[in-house]
Tab-separated table of N, CA and C in Angstrom:
chain	number	residue	atom	x	y	z
A	1478	UNK	N	-14.144	6.874	5.204
A	1478	UNK	CA	-13.958	6.069	6.396
A	1478	UNK	C	-14.470	4.663	6.121
A	1479	UNK	N	-13.798	3.735	6.684
A	1479	UNK	CA	-14.215	2.355	6.584
A	1479	UNK	C	-14.268	1.835	8.002
A	1480	UNK	N	-15.475	1.598	8.505
A	1480	UNK	CA	-15.704	1.238	9.905
A	1480	UNK	C	-15.107	2.313	10.798
A	1481	UNK	N	-13.950	2.064	11.385
A	1481	UNK	CA	-13.378	3.047	12.306
A	1481	UNK	C	-12.082	3.658	11.796
A	1482	UNK	N	-11.770	3.424	10.532
A	1482	UNK	CA	-10.524	3.964	9.980
A	1482	UNK	C	-10.749	4.409	8.539
A	1483	UNK	N	-9.914	5.325	8.047
A	1483	UNK	CA	-10.052	5.748	6.655
A	1483	UNK	C	-9.564	4.653	5.702
A	1484	UNK	N	-10.059	4.657	4.488
A	1484	UNK	CA	-9.576	3.713	3.491
A	1484	UNK	C	-8.120	4.034	3.176
A	1485	UNK	N	-7.399	3.049	2.686
A	1485	UNK	CA	-5.960	3.222	2.459
A	1485	UNK	C	-5.626	4.353	1.493
A	1486	UNK	N	-6.506	4.593	0.537
A	1486	UNK	CA	-6.239	5.657	-0.435
A	1486	UNK	C	-6.122	7.024	0.239
A	1487	UNK	N	-6.832	7.226	1.344
A	1487	UNK	CA	-6.803	8.512	2.040
A	1487	UNK	C	-5.801	8.540	3.188
A	1488	UNK	N	-5.330	7.381	3.608
A	1488	UNK	CA	-4.417	7.323	4.749
A	1488	UNK	C	-3.154	8.143	4.532
A	1489	UNK	N	-2.604	8.084	3.324
A	1489	UNK	CA	-1.381	8.829	3.017
A	1489	UNK	C	-1.604	10.323	3.198
A	1490	UNK	N	-2.751	10.823	2.742
A	1490	UNK	CA	-3.051	12.247	2.886
A	1490	UNK	C	-3.278	12.614	4.337
A	1491	UNK	N	-3.971	11.757	5.065
A	1491	UNK	CA	-4.249	12.055	6.472
A	1491	UNK	C	-2.988	12.086	7.321
A	1492	UNK	N	-1.994	11.304	6.971
A	1492	UNK	CA	-0.742	11.353	7.719
A	1492	UNK	C	0.109	12.555	7.310
A	1493	UNK	N	-0.123	13.086	6.118
A	1493	UNK	CA	0.651	14.238	5.647
A	1493	UNK	C	0.088	15.570	6.135
A	1494	UNK	N	-1.201	15.623	6.382
A	1494	UNK	CA	-1.855	16.888	6.755
A	1494	UNK	C	-1.233	17.543	7.991
A	1495	UNK	N	-0.969	16.821	9.092
A	1495	UNK	CA	-0.366	17.498	10.255
A	1495	UNK	C	0.970	18.163	9.928
A	1496	UNK	N	1.794	17.509	9.119
A	1496	UNK	CA	3.083	18.086	8.753
A	1496	UNK	C	2.890	19.356	7.931
A	1497	UNK	N	2.007	19.323	6.938
A	1497	UNK	CA	1.759	20.497	6.106
A	1497	UNK	C	1.190	21.632	6.952
A	1498	UNK	N	0.270	21.312	7.850
A	1498	UNK	CA	-0.317	22.345	8.716
A	1498	UNK	C	0.756	22.976	9.603
A	1499	UNK	N	1.589	22.149	10.208
A	1499	UNK	CA	2.628	22.663	11.098
A	1499	UNK	C	3.653	23.523	10.391
A	1500	UNK	N	4.031	23.121	9.178
A	1500	UNK	CA	5.065	23.876	8.463
A	1500	UNK	C	4.495	25.029	7.652
A	1501	UNK	N	3.403	24.818	6.936
A	1501	UNK	CA	2.873	25.855	6.041
A	1501	UNK	C	1.979	26.863	6.763
A	1502	UNK	N	1.176	26.399	7.711
A	1502	UNK	CA	0.237	27.301	8.383
A	1502	UNK	C	0.851	27.900	9.648
A	1503	UNK	N	1.410	27.040	10.494
A	1503	UNK	CA	1.971	27.530	11.749
A	1503	UNK	C	3.375	28.097	11.591
A	1504	UNK	N	4.059	27.769	10.486
A	1504	UNK	CA	5.358	28.353	10.196
A	1504	UNK	C	6.549	27.698	10.858
A	1505	UNK	N	6.409	26.484	11.368
A	1505	UNK	CA	7.540	25.778	11.951
A	1505	UNK	C	8.410	25.199	10.845
A	1506	UNK	N	9.726	25.095	11.127
A	1506	UNK	CA	10.632	24.500	10.148
A	1506	UNK	C	10.373	23.001	10.013
A	1507	UNK	N	10.143	22.353	11.122
A	1507	UNK	CA	9.826	20.918	11.113
A	1507	UNK	C	8.606	20.687	11.985
A	1508	UNK	N	7.916	19.624	11.708
A	1508	UNK	CA	6.715	19.279	12.472
A	1508	UNK	C	6.543	17.778	12.395
A	1509	UNK	N	6.393	17.112	13.528
A	1509	UNK	CA	6.218	15.654	13.480
A	1509	UNK	C	4.898	15.277	12.803
A	1510	UNK	N	4.960	14.339	11.871
A	1510	UNK	CA	3.758	13.977	11.119
A	1510	UNK	C	2.735	13.232	11.969
A	1511	UNK	N	3.149	12.767	13.156
A	1511	UNK	CA	2.195	12.065	14.023
A	1511	UNK	C	1.576	12.982	15.080
A	1512	UNK	N	1.918	14.271	15.061
A	1512	UNK	CA	1.334	15.220	16.007
A	1512	UNK	C	-0.025	15.678	15.481
A	1513	UNK	N	-1.083	15.214	16.101
A	1513	UNK	CA	-2.439	15.566	15.675
A	1513	UNK	C	-3.128	16.444	16.719
A	1514	UNK	N	-2.343	17.257	17.405
A	1514	UNK	CA	-2.902	18.076	18.477
A	1514	UNK	C	-3.869	19.144	17.950
A	1515	UNK	N	-3.762	19.503	16.688
A	1515	UNK	CA	-4.658	20.502	16.115
A	1515	UNK	C	-5.833	19.875	15.372
A	1516	UNK	N	-5.875	18.555	15.297
A	1516	UNK	CA	-6.955	17.879	14.576
A	1516	UNK	C	-8.263	18.003	15.344
A	1517	UNK	N	-9.305	18.384	14.649
A	1517	UNK	CA	-10.615	18.523	15.276
A	1517	UNK	C	-11.474	17.294	14.991
A	1518	UNK	N	-11.480	16.840	13.734
A	1518	UNK	CA	-12.311	15.692	13.369
A	1518	UNK	C	-11.855	15.133	12.029
A	1519	UNK	N	-12.244	13.906	11.781
A	1519	UNK	CA	-12.086	13.288	10.474
A	1519	UNK	C	-13.472	12.865	10.029
A	1520	UNK	N	-13.929	13.452	8.939
A	1520	UNK	CA	-15.279	13.181	8.444
A	1520	UNK	C	-15.237	12.200	7.279
A	1521	UNK	N	-16.302	11.461	7.142
A	1521	UNK	CA	-16.439	10.529	6.027
A	1521	UNK	C	-16.628	11.281	4.719
A	1522	UNK	N	-16.474	10.545	3.640
A	1522	UNK	CA	-16.800	11.074	2.325
A	1522	UNK	C	-18.258	10.711	2.057
A	1523	UNK	N	-19.126	11.678	2.152
A	1523	UNK	CA	-20.566	11.441	1.995
A	1523	UNK	C	-20.978	11.602	0.537
A	1524	UNK	N	-20.269	10.944	-0.355
A	1524	UNK	CA	-20.501	11.170	-1.780
A	1524	UNK	C	-21.885	10.759	-2.242
A	1525	UNK	N	-22.532	9.793	-1.599
A	1525	UNK	CA	-23.881	9.417	-2.035
A	1525	UNK	C	-24.925	10.451	-1.603
A	1526	UNK	N	-24.622	11.240	-0.577
A	1526	UNK	CA	-25.560	12.258	-0.126
A	1526	UNK	C	-25.413	13.580	-0.881
A	1527	UNK	N	-24.235	13.818	-1.412
A	1527	UNK	CA	-23.973	15.106	-2.051
A	1527	UNK	C	-24.907	15.389	-3.226
A	1528	UNK	N	-25.139	14.446	-4.156
A	1528	UNK	CA	-26.064	14.769	-5.252
A	1528	UNK	C	-27.488	15.039	-4.763
A	1529	UNK	N	-27.934	14.304	-3.751
A	1529	UNK	CA	-29.270	14.539	-3.197
A	1529	UNK	C	-29.351	15.936	-2.574
A	1530	UNK	N	-28.320	16.298	-1.832
A	1530	UNK	CA	-28.286	17.607	-1.182
A	1530	UNK	C	-28.230	18.725	-2.226
A	1531	UNK	N	-27.488	18.482	-3.269
A	1531	UNK	CA	-27.376	19.484	-4.330
A	1531	UNK	C	-28.732	19.707	-4.992
A	1532	UNK	N	-29.403	18.615	-5.340
A	1532	UNK	CA	-30.717	18.738	-5.979
A	1532	UNK	C	-31.750	19.374	-5.052
A	1533	UNK	N	-31.685	19.039	-3.762
A	1533	UNK	CA	-32.650	19.568	-2.795
A	1533	UNK	C	-32.273	20.974	-2.326
A	1534	UNK	N	-31.039	21.406	-2.642
A	1534	UNK	CA	-30.526	22.711	-2.209
A	1534	UNK	C	-30.579	22.874	-0.693
A	1535	UNK	N	-30.079	21.840	-0.032
A	1535	UNK	CA	-30.012	21.860	1.432
A	1535	UNK	C	-28.811	21.054	1.880
A	1536	UNK	N	-28.394	21.219	3.123
A	1536	UNK	CA	-27.238	20.466	3.629
A	1536	UNK	C	-27.494	18.957	3.629
A	1537	UNK	N	-26.410	18.198	3.496
A	1537	UNK	CA	-26.522	16.729	3.487
A	1537	UNK	C	-27.191	16.212	4.746
A	1538	UNK	N	-26.937	16.860	5.874
A	1538	UNK	CA	-27.456	16.363	7.146
A	1538	UNK	C	-28.903	16.785	7.405
A	1539	UNK	N	-29.514	17.467	6.444
A	1539	UNK	CA	-30.899	17.911	6.601
A	1539	UNK	C	-31.835	17.288	5.556
A	1540	UNK	N	-31.360	16.250	4.868
A	1540	UNK	CA	-32.165	15.598	3.842
A	1540	UNK	C	-33.289	14.777	4.473
A	1541	UNK	N	-34.426	14.758	3.800
A	1541	UNK	CA	-35.602	14.008	4.253
A	1541	UNK	C	-35.999	13.017	3.169
A	1542	UNK	N	-36.995	12.180	3.470
A	1542	UNK	CA	-37.489	11.196	2.504
A	1542	UNK	C	-37.997	11.880	1.240
A	1543	UNK	N	-38.605	13.040	1.393
A	1543	UNK	CA	-39.114	13.777	0.239
A	1543	UNK	C	-37.986	14.237	-0.692
A	1544	UNK	N	-36.774	14.310	-0.158
A	1544	UNK	CA	-35.610	14.709	-0.953
A	1544	UNK	C	-34.947	13.509	-1.621
A	1545	UNK	N	-35.426	12.310	-1.322
A	1545	UNK	CA	-34.851	11.095	-1.908
A	1545	UNK	C	-34.028	10.274	-0.948
A	1546	UNK	N	-33.913	10.707	0.299
A	1546	UNK	CA	-33.150	9.968	1.306
A	1546	UNK	C	-34.060	8.915	1.934
A	1547	UNK	N	-34.111	7.760	1.310
A	1547	UNK	CA	-35.005	6.689	1.750
A	1547	UNK	C	-34.216	5.539	2.358
A	1548	UNK	N	-34.835	4.812	3.266
A	1548	UNK	CA	-34.246	3.591	3.827
A	1548	UNK	C	-32.897	3.809	4.470
A	1549	UNK	N	-31.910	3.049	4.005
A	1549	UNK	CA	-30.576	3.120	4.604
A	1549	UNK	C	-29.929	4.477	4.367
A	1550	UNK	N	-30.336	5.171	3.323
A	1550	UNK	CA	-29.795	6.504	3.079
A	1550	UNK	C	-30.201	7.452	4.201
A	1551	UNK	N	-31.400	7.261	4.758
A	1551	UNK	CA	-31.839	8.115	5.864
A	1551	UNK	C	-30.969	7.878	7.100
A	1552	UNK	N	-30.537	6.631	7.323
A	1552	UNK	CA	-29.615	6.353	8.434
A	1552	UNK	C	-28.274	7.045	8.193
A	1553	UNK	N	-27.853	7.066	6.939
A	1553	UNK	CA	-26.610	7.742	6.557
A	1553	UNK	C	-26.730	9.245	6.822
A	1554	UNK	N	-27.898	9.809	6.550
A	1554	UNK	CA	-28.158	11.221	6.826
A	1554	UNK	C	-28.051	11.480	8.330
A	1555	UNK	N	-28.589	10.589	9.142
A	1555	UNK	CA	-28.524	10.744	10.602
A	1555	UNK	C	-27.083	10.674	11.091
A	1556	UNK	N	-26.302	9.763	10.517
A	1556	UNK	CA	-24.881	9.677	10.872
A	1556	UNK	C	-24.160	10.958	10.483
A	1557	UNK	N	-24.468	11.472	9.305
A	1557	UNK	CA	-23.886	12.726	8.835
A	1557	UNK	C	-24.227	13.863	9.800
A	1558	UNK	N	-25.491	13.932	10.194
A	1558	UNK	CA	-25.933	14.967	11.130
A	1558	UNK	C	-25.149	14.881	12.444
A	1559	UNK	N	-25.014	13.681	12.983
A	1559	UNK	CA	-24.308	13.501	14.253
A	1559	UNK	C	-22.845	13.908	14.134
A	1560	UNK	N	-22.195	13.524	13.025
A	1560	UNK	CA	-20.781	13.868	12.863
A	1560	UNK	C	-20.576	15.369	12.700
A	1561	UNK	N	-21.440	16.024	11.936
A	1561	UNK	CA	-21.314	17.474	11.778
A	1561	UNK	C	-21.680	18.202	13.067
A	1562	UNK	N	-22.649	17.686	13.828
A	1562	UNK	CA	-22.995	18.280	15.120
A	1562	UNK	C	-21.802	18.162	16.069
A	1563	UNK	N	-21.164	16.987	16.104
A	1563	UNK	CA	-19.990	16.792	16.951
A	1563	UNK	C	-18.844	17.712	16.536
A	1564	UNK	N	-18.680	17.896	15.233
A	1564	UNK	CA	-17.644	18.809	14.740
A	1564	UNK	C	-17.931	20.241	15.184
A	1565	UNK	N	-19.168	20.674	15.026
A	1565	UNK	CA	-19.545	22.032	15.445
A	1565	UNK	C	-19.330	22.214	16.948
A	1566	UNK	N	-19.667	21.197	17.721
A	1566	UNK	CA	-19.469	21.270	19.174
A	1566	UNK	C	-17.982	21.333	19.520
A	1567	UNK	N	-17.166	20.557	18.819
A	1567	UNK	CA	-15.722	20.581	19.063
A	1567	UNK	C	-15.150	21.954	18.734
A	1568	UNK	N	-15.634	22.571	17.675
A	1568	UNK	CA	-15.170	23.919	17.317
A	1568	UNK	C	-15.594	24.918	18.386
A	1569	UNK	N	-16.838	24.817	18.844
A	1569	UNK	CA	-17.321	25.719	19.899
A	1569	UNK	C	-16.498	25.549	21.182
A	1570	UNK	N	-16.199	24.308	21.541
A	1570	UNK	CA	-15.392	24.048	22.736
A	1570	UNK	C	-14.012	24.682	22.609
A	1571	UNK	N	-13.403	24.543	21.442
A	1571	UNK	CA	-12.078	25.137	21.244
A	1571	UNK	C	-12.135	26.658	21.292
A	1572	UNK	N	-13.203	27.225	20.726
A	1572	UNK	CA	-13.342	28.680	20.766
A	1572	UNK	C	-13.527	29.193	22.183
A	1573	UNK	N	-14.312	28.457	22.980
A	1573	UNK	CA	-14.506	28.867	24.373
A	1573	UNK	C	-13.216	28.791	25.157
A	1574	UNK	N	-12.370	27.791	24.845
A	1574	UNK	CA	-11.105	27.636	25.551
A	1574	UNK	C	-10.064	28.672	25.140
A	1575	UNK	N	-10.234	29.286	23.968
A	1575	UNK	CA	-9.269	30.294	23.520
A	1575	UNK	C	-9.775	31.716	23.733
A	1576	UNK	N	-11.047	31.885	24.092
A	1576	UNK	CA	-11.590	33.229	24.296
A	1576	UNK	C	-10.931	33.892	25.491
A	1577	UNK	N	-10.659	35.161	25.329
A	1577	UNK	CA	-9.989	35.915	26.409
A	1577	UNK	C	-10.996	36.753	27.139
């Protein structure tokens, strides 16, 4: 993600995903590529947090200063935590709406 939009390198994939999901997963013959009704979230690429999380053997959103997440990296960890929390909440909301 770059500010509020994905970088151009990922834009092509993000526009293709709804079509692939509609045709390959849902089994429709055609699916509009702009239909994002099944999209839950778009997460950033947290590549700078992944090595720290791997070494600490904990999730990216649970890194602390002792794990090497210092200064601006700690703010990045907080952003990661918020985005994953929002994703989990969105999944829970969808599950509650589909429960019978």
